mmCIF file of C-alpha atoms in Angstrom:
data_model
loop_
_atom_site.group_PDB
_atom_site.id
_atom_site.type_symbol
_atom_site.label_atom_id
_atom_site.label_comp_id
_atom_site.label_asym_id
_atom_site.label_seq_id
_atom_site.Cartn_x
_atom_site.Cartn_y
_atom_site.Cartn_z
ATOM 1 C CA MET A 20 99.665 147.131 -53.688
ATOM 2 C CA LYS A 21 101.309 145.271 -56.524
ATOM 3 C CA LEU A 22 101.143 146.456 -60.110
ATOM 4 C CA TYR A 23 101.601 143.712 -62.668
ATOM 5 C CA TYR A 24 102.941 145.243 -65.863
ATOM 6 C CA ALA A 25 104.703 144.563 -69.136
ATOM 7 C CA PRO A 26 107.138 147.178 -70.487
ATOM 8 C CA GLY A 27 105.459 149.412 -73.046
ATOM 9 C CA ALA A 28 102.046 147.754 -72.704
ATOM 10 C CA CYS A 29 98.980 149.730 -71.649
ATOM 11 C CA SER A 30 99.977 149.004 -68.046
ATOM 12 C CA GLN A 31 102.532 151.753 -68.542
ATOM 13 C CA ALA A 32 99.675 154.257 -68.186
ATOM 14 C CA ALA A 33 98.956 152.946 -64.681
ATOM 15 C CA HIS A 34 102.667 153.061 -63.878
ATOM 16 C CA ILE A 35 102.817 156.711 -65.007
ATOM 17 C CA VAL A 36 99.738 157.657 -62.990
ATOM 18 C CA ALA A 37 101.175 156.034 -59.859
ATOM 19 C CA ARG A 38 104.425 157.981 -60.225
ATOM 20 C CA GLU A 39 102.608 161.234 -61.022
ATOM 21 C CA GLY A 40 100.573 160.726 -57.854
ATOM 22 C CA GLY A 41 103.564 159.839 -55.695
ATOM 23 C CA LEU A 42 102.125 156.399 -54.932
ATOM 24 C CA THR A 43 104.347 153.509 -53.908
ATOM 25 C CA LEU A 44 103.604 150.263 -55.719
ATOM 26 C CA GLN A 45 105.437 146.975 -55.864
ATOM 27 C CA LEU A 46 106.129 146.428 -59.548
ATOM 28 C CA VAL A 47 105.900 142.894 -60.905
ATOM 29 C CA LYS A 48 107.029 142.401 -64.500
ATOM 30 C CA VAL A 49 105.082 139.927 -66.624
ATOM 31 C CA ALA A 50 106.200 138.164 -69.804
ATOM 32 C CA LEU A 51 102.861 138.300 -71.593
ATOM 33 C CA GLY A 52 103.697 135.764 -74.294
ATOM 34 C CA LYS A 53 104.485 133.157 -71.658
ATOM 35 C CA SER A 54 102.104 134.410 -68.942
ATOM 36 C CA VAL A 55 104.895 134.183 -66.400
ATOM 37 C CA THR A 56 105.993 136.778 -63.843
ATOM 38 C CA GLU A 57 109.640 137.718 -63.432
ATOM 39 C CA GLN A 58 109.675 135.518 -60.325
ATOM 40 C CA GLY A 59 108.511 132.532 -62.387
ATOM 41 C CA ALA A 60 104.905 132.432 -61.152
ATOM 42 C CA ASP A 61 102.092 131.395 -63.495
ATOM 43 C CA TYR A 62 100.401 134.717 -64.206
ATOM 44 C CA LYS A 63 97.172 133.008 -65.277
ATOM 45 C CA GLU A 64 96.738 131.900 -61.654
ATOM 46 C CA ILE A 65 96.767 135.556 -60.644
ATOM 47 C CA SER A 66 94.935 136.963 -63.666
ATOM 48 C CA PRO A 67 92.917 134.318 -65.551
ATOM 49 C CA LEU A 68 92.697 136.587 -68.608
ATOM 50 C CA GLY A 69 96.439 137.186 -68.561
ATOM 51 C CA PHE A 70 96.023 140.926 -69.119
ATOM 52 C CA VAL A 71 97.957 143.857 -67.682
ATOM 53 C CA PRO A 72 97.673 146.162 -65.853
ATOM 54 C CA LEU A 73 96.492 144.375 -62.759
ATOM 55 C CA LEU A 74 96.482 145.813 -59.267
ATOM 56 C CA GLN A 75 96.652 143.273 -56.475
ATOM 57 C CA PHE A 76 95.805 144.429 -52.986
ATOM 58 C CA ASP A 77 97.229 143.099 -49.741
ATOM 59 C CA ASP A 78 93.996 141.207 -49.042
ATOM 60 C CA GLY A 79 94.206 139.408 -52.392
ATOM 61 C CA ARG A 80 91.586 141.420 -54.271
ATOM 62 C CA THR A 81 92.484 142.482 -57.793
ATOM 63 C CA LEU A 82 91.504 145.269 -60.152
ATOM 64 C CA GLY A 83 92.136 145.087 -63.878
ATOM 65 C CA GLU A 84 91.464 147.009 -67.113
ATOM 66 C CA CYS A 85 93.570 150.084 -67.751
ATOM 67 C CA SER A 86 90.738 152.617 -67.545
ATOM 68 C CA ALA A 87 89.599 151.321 -64.155
ATOM 69 C CA VAL A 88 93.103 151.019 -62.742
ATOM 70 C CA VAL A 89 94.218 154.539 -63.673
ATOM 71 C CA GLN A 90 91.063 156.038 -62.171
ATOM 72 C CA TYR A 91 91.510 154.099 -58.938
ATOM 73 C CA LEU A 92 95.127 155.203 -58.647
ATOM 74 C CA ALA A 93 94.249 158.828 -59.391
ATOM 75 C CA ASP A 94 91.627 158.769 -56.651
ATOM 76 C CA GLN A 95 94.295 157.632 -54.178
ATOM 77 C CA ALA A 96 96.292 160.791 -54.924
ATOM 78 C CA PRO A 97 93.717 163.571 -55.383
ATOM 79 C CA GLN A 98 96.346 166.236 -54.685
ATOM 80 C CA ALA A 99 97.969 165.397 -58.044
ATOM 81 C CA GLY A 100 94.874 166.522 -59.954
ATOM 82 C CA LEU A 101 94.978 163.591 -62.383
ATOM 83 C CA LEU A 102 91.207 163.091 -62.297
ATOM 84 C CA ALA A 103 88.492 165.633 -61.518
ATOM 85 C CA PRO A 104 86.099 165.040 -58.595
ATOM 86 C CA ALA A 105 83.232 162.561 -58.935
ATOM 87 C CA GLY A 106 80.113 164.113 -60.403
ATOM 88 C CA SER A 107 81.938 166.867 -62.259
ATOM 89 C CA PHE A 108 81.675 167.367 -66.011
ATOM 90 C CA GLU A 109 85.460 167.213 -66.278
ATOM 91 C CA ARG A 110 85.566 163.765 -64.665
ATOM 92 C CA ASN A 111 82.952 162.421 -67.044
ATOM 93 C CA LYS A 112 84.731 164.017 -69.978
ATOM 94 C CA THR A 113 87.931 162.278 -68.895
ATOM 95 C CA GLN A 114 86.023 158.993 -68.713
ATOM 96 C CA GLU A 115 84.724 159.644 -72.221
ATOM 97 C CA TRP A 116 88.304 159.971 -73.462
ATOM 98 C CA LEU A 117 89.416 156.881 -71.527
ATOM 99 C CA SER A 118 86.648 154.892 -73.167
ATOM 100 C CA PHE A 119 87.505 156.244 -76.611
ATOM 101 C CA ILE A 120 91.198 155.469 -76.204
ATOM 102 C CA ALA A 121 90.462 151.943 -74.953
ATOM 103 C CA THR A 122 87.857 150.952 -77.512
ATOM 104 C CA GLU A 123 88.856 152.956 -80.568
ATOM 105 C CA ILE A 124 92.609 153.638 -80.431
ATOM 106 C CA HIS A 125 93.980 150.777 -78.313
ATOM 107 C CA LYS A 126 91.869 148.160 -80.075
ATOM 108 C CA SER A 127 92.695 149.607 -83.489
ATOM 109 C CA PHE A 128 96.397 149.126 -82.809
ATOM 110 C CA SER A 129 96.010 145.525 -81.648
ATOM 111 C CA PRO A 130 95.764 143.864 -85.110
ATOM 112 C CA LEU A 131 98.921 145.682 -86.244
ATOM 113 C CA PHE A 132 100.984 143.596 -83.819
ATOM 114 C CA ASN A 133 99.935 140.429 -85.659
ATOM 115 C CA PRO A 134 102.790 139.438 -88.009
ATOM 116 C CA ARG A 135 100.331 137.426 -90.123
ATOM 117 C CA LEU A 136 98.163 140.445 -90.927
ATOM 118 C CA ASP A 137 97.961 140.671 -94.731
ATOM 119 C CA ALA A 138 98.318 143.901 -96.697
ATOM 120 C CA ALA A 139 94.605 144.335 -97.424
ATOM 121 C CA ALA A 140 93.627 143.828 -93.798
ATOM 122 C CA ARG A 141 96.386 146.175 -92.643
ATOM 123 C CA GLU A 142 95.112 148.878 -94.994
ATOM 124 C CA GLN A 143 91.617 148.589 -93.528
ATOM 125 C CA VAL A 144 92.949 148.688 -89.963
ATOM 126 C CA LEU A 145 95.033 151.763 -90.762
ATOM 127 C CA LYS A 146 91.997 153.491 -92.267
ATOM 128 C CA THR A 147 90.097 152.993 -89.017
ATOM 129 C CA LEU A 148 93.057 153.960 -86.849
ATOM 130 C CA THR A 149 93.659 157.108 -88.899
ATOM 131 C CA SER A 150 90.131 158.363 -88.271
ATOM 132 C CA ARG A 151 90.554 157.749 -84.524
ATOM 133 C CA LEU A 152 93.898 159.537 -84.402
ATOM 134 C CA ASN A 153 92.406 162.414 -86.381
ATOM 135 C CA HIS A 154 89.837 162.843 -83.602
ATOM 136 C CA ALA A 155 92.462 162.939 -80.860
ATOM 137 C CA ALA A 156 94.630 165.292 -82.909
ATOM 138 C CA SER A 157 91.743 167.708 -83.427
ATOM 139 C CA GLN A 158 91.461 168.104 -79.645
ATOM 140 C CA LEU A 159 95.198 168.495 -79.139
ATOM 141 C CA GLU A 160 95.431 171.120 -81.855
ATOM 142 C CA LYS A 161 93.377 173.343 -79.534
ATOM 143 C CA GLN A 162 95.058 172.600 -76.212
ATOM 144 C CA ASP A 163 98.040 170.796 -74.698
ATOM 145 C CA TYR A 164 96.058 168.047 -72.953
ATOM 146 C CA LEU A 165 92.779 166.245 -73.572
ATOM 147 C CA VAL A 166 90.620 167.607 -70.732
ATOM 148 C CA GLY A 167 90.736 170.984 -69.027
ATOM 149 C CA ASN A 168 94.164 171.594 -70.535
ATOM 150 C CA ARG A 169 95.947 169.832 -67.669
ATOM 151 C CA PHE A 170 97.596 166.414 -67.589
ATOM 152 C CA SER A 171 95.178 163.638 -66.621
ATOM 153 C CA VAL A 172 94.850 159.871 -66.611
ATOM 154 C CA ALA A 173 93.504 160.080 -70.173
ATOM 155 C CA ASP A 174 96.720 161.719 -71.351
ATOM 156 C CA ALA A 175 98.773 158.948 -69.749
ATOM 157 C CA TYR A 176 96.772 156.314 -71.630
ATOM 158 C CA LEU A 177 96.906 158.179 -74.939
ATOM 159 C CA PHE A 178 100.664 158.685 -74.598
ATOM 160 C CA VAL A 179 101.214 154.958 -74.187
ATOM 161 C CA THR A 180 99.081 153.977 -77.167
ATOM 162 C CA LEU A 181 100.778 156.549 -79.392
ATOM 163 C CA GLY A 182 104.094 155.014 -78.405
ATOM 164 C CA TRP A 183 103.022 151.874 -80.238
ATOM 165 C CA THR A 184 103.428 153.659 -83.580
ATOM 166 C CA GLN A 185 107.163 152.922 -83.425
ATOM 167 C CA TYR A 186 106.461 149.174 -83.300
ATOM 168 C CA THR A 187 103.689 149.073 -85.904
ATOM 169 C CA LYS A 188 105.207 151.218 -88.673
ATOM 170 C CA VAL A 189 102.636 153.971 -88.285
ATOM 171 C CA ASP A 190 104.156 157.375 -89.047
ATOM 172 C CA LEU A 191 103.054 159.704 -86.265
ATOM 173 C CA ALA A 192 104.575 162.643 -88.160
ATOM 174 C CA ALA A 193 101.316 162.767 -90.104
ATOM 175 C CA TRP A 194 99.782 164.315 -86.962
ATOM 176 C CA PRO A 195 101.956 167.218 -85.734
ATOM 177 C CA ALA A 196 99.672 167.823 -82.760
ATOM 178 C CA LEU A 197 100.087 164.223 -81.626
ATOM 179 C CA THR A 198 103.843 164.328 -82.169
ATOM 180 C CA ALA A 199 104.075 167.461 -80.029
ATOM 181 C CA PHE A 200 101.842 165.852 -77.395
ATOM 182 C CA VAL A 201 104.085 162.781 -77.151
ATOM 183 C CA GLN A 202 107.155 164.985 -76.764
ATOM 184 C CA ARG A 203 105.403 167.100 -74.122
ATOM 185 C CA VAL A 204 104.316 164.117 -72.047
ATOM 186 C CA ALA A 205 107.627 162.286 -72.474
ATOM 187 C CA ALA A 206 109.416 165.255 -70.906
ATOM 188 C CA ARG A 207 107.471 164.952 -67.636
ATOM 189 C CA PRO A 208 109.734 163.715 -64.794
ATOM 190 C CA ALA A 209 107.295 160.986 -63.750
ATOM 191 C CA VAL A 210 107.100 159.711 -67.316
ATOM 192 C CA GLN A 211 110.878 159.703 -67.657
ATOM 193 C CA ALA A 212 111.109 157.756 -64.394
ATOM 194 C CA THR A 213 108.521 155.260 -65.650
ATOM 195 C CA LEU A 214 110.323 154.686 -68.947
ATOM 196 C CA LYS A 215 113.600 154.156 -67.133
ATOM 197 C CA ALA A 216 112.044 151.746 -64.645
ATOM 198 C CA GLU A 217 110.565 149.717 -67.515
ATOM 199 C CA GLY A 218 113.930 149.631 -69.306
ATOM 200 C CA LEU A 219 112.690 151.602 -72.291
ATOM 201 C CA ILE A 220 115.232 154.438 -72.131
#
């Protein structure tokens, strides 16, 4: 399998999950602004939407969207315990968090990367983002990880989105539980290996 990724983008969650699960993937770096792979291929011919992560299988099939990709990868390495078995409450709770992170946290960060965002619009975006981060923090004040108090695919995704605070001038120190969570996840060997592979440390 190939994993198309961009350093620090949400594809990093899939990269982390693959390393946590001991899976071997061929990594293909994508320059998102240009939609070009590191080999010079037109990424839009591979992924018409131009999004990462994207898994490409040997038979040419592809799977996109972070939440779907991390679940697929976790299911390929059940021994890692990154996603509870199908039909369990814990699995559905993890999917609830994946959906929340994707639609409420990830999407709330997106406008903050727009250099043309004016002050009034930024204030409104931050108000929304703050309420979403408050929700995640309230869970992590009670336990180390989001579901079942063990590291899961949802934690990988949350870790990546919280990393965007350093690029969007959002002070994560306002949420001590989230700050501690980021430090806890960052210390994991698989996460360290991912950050190094993406050239981020």
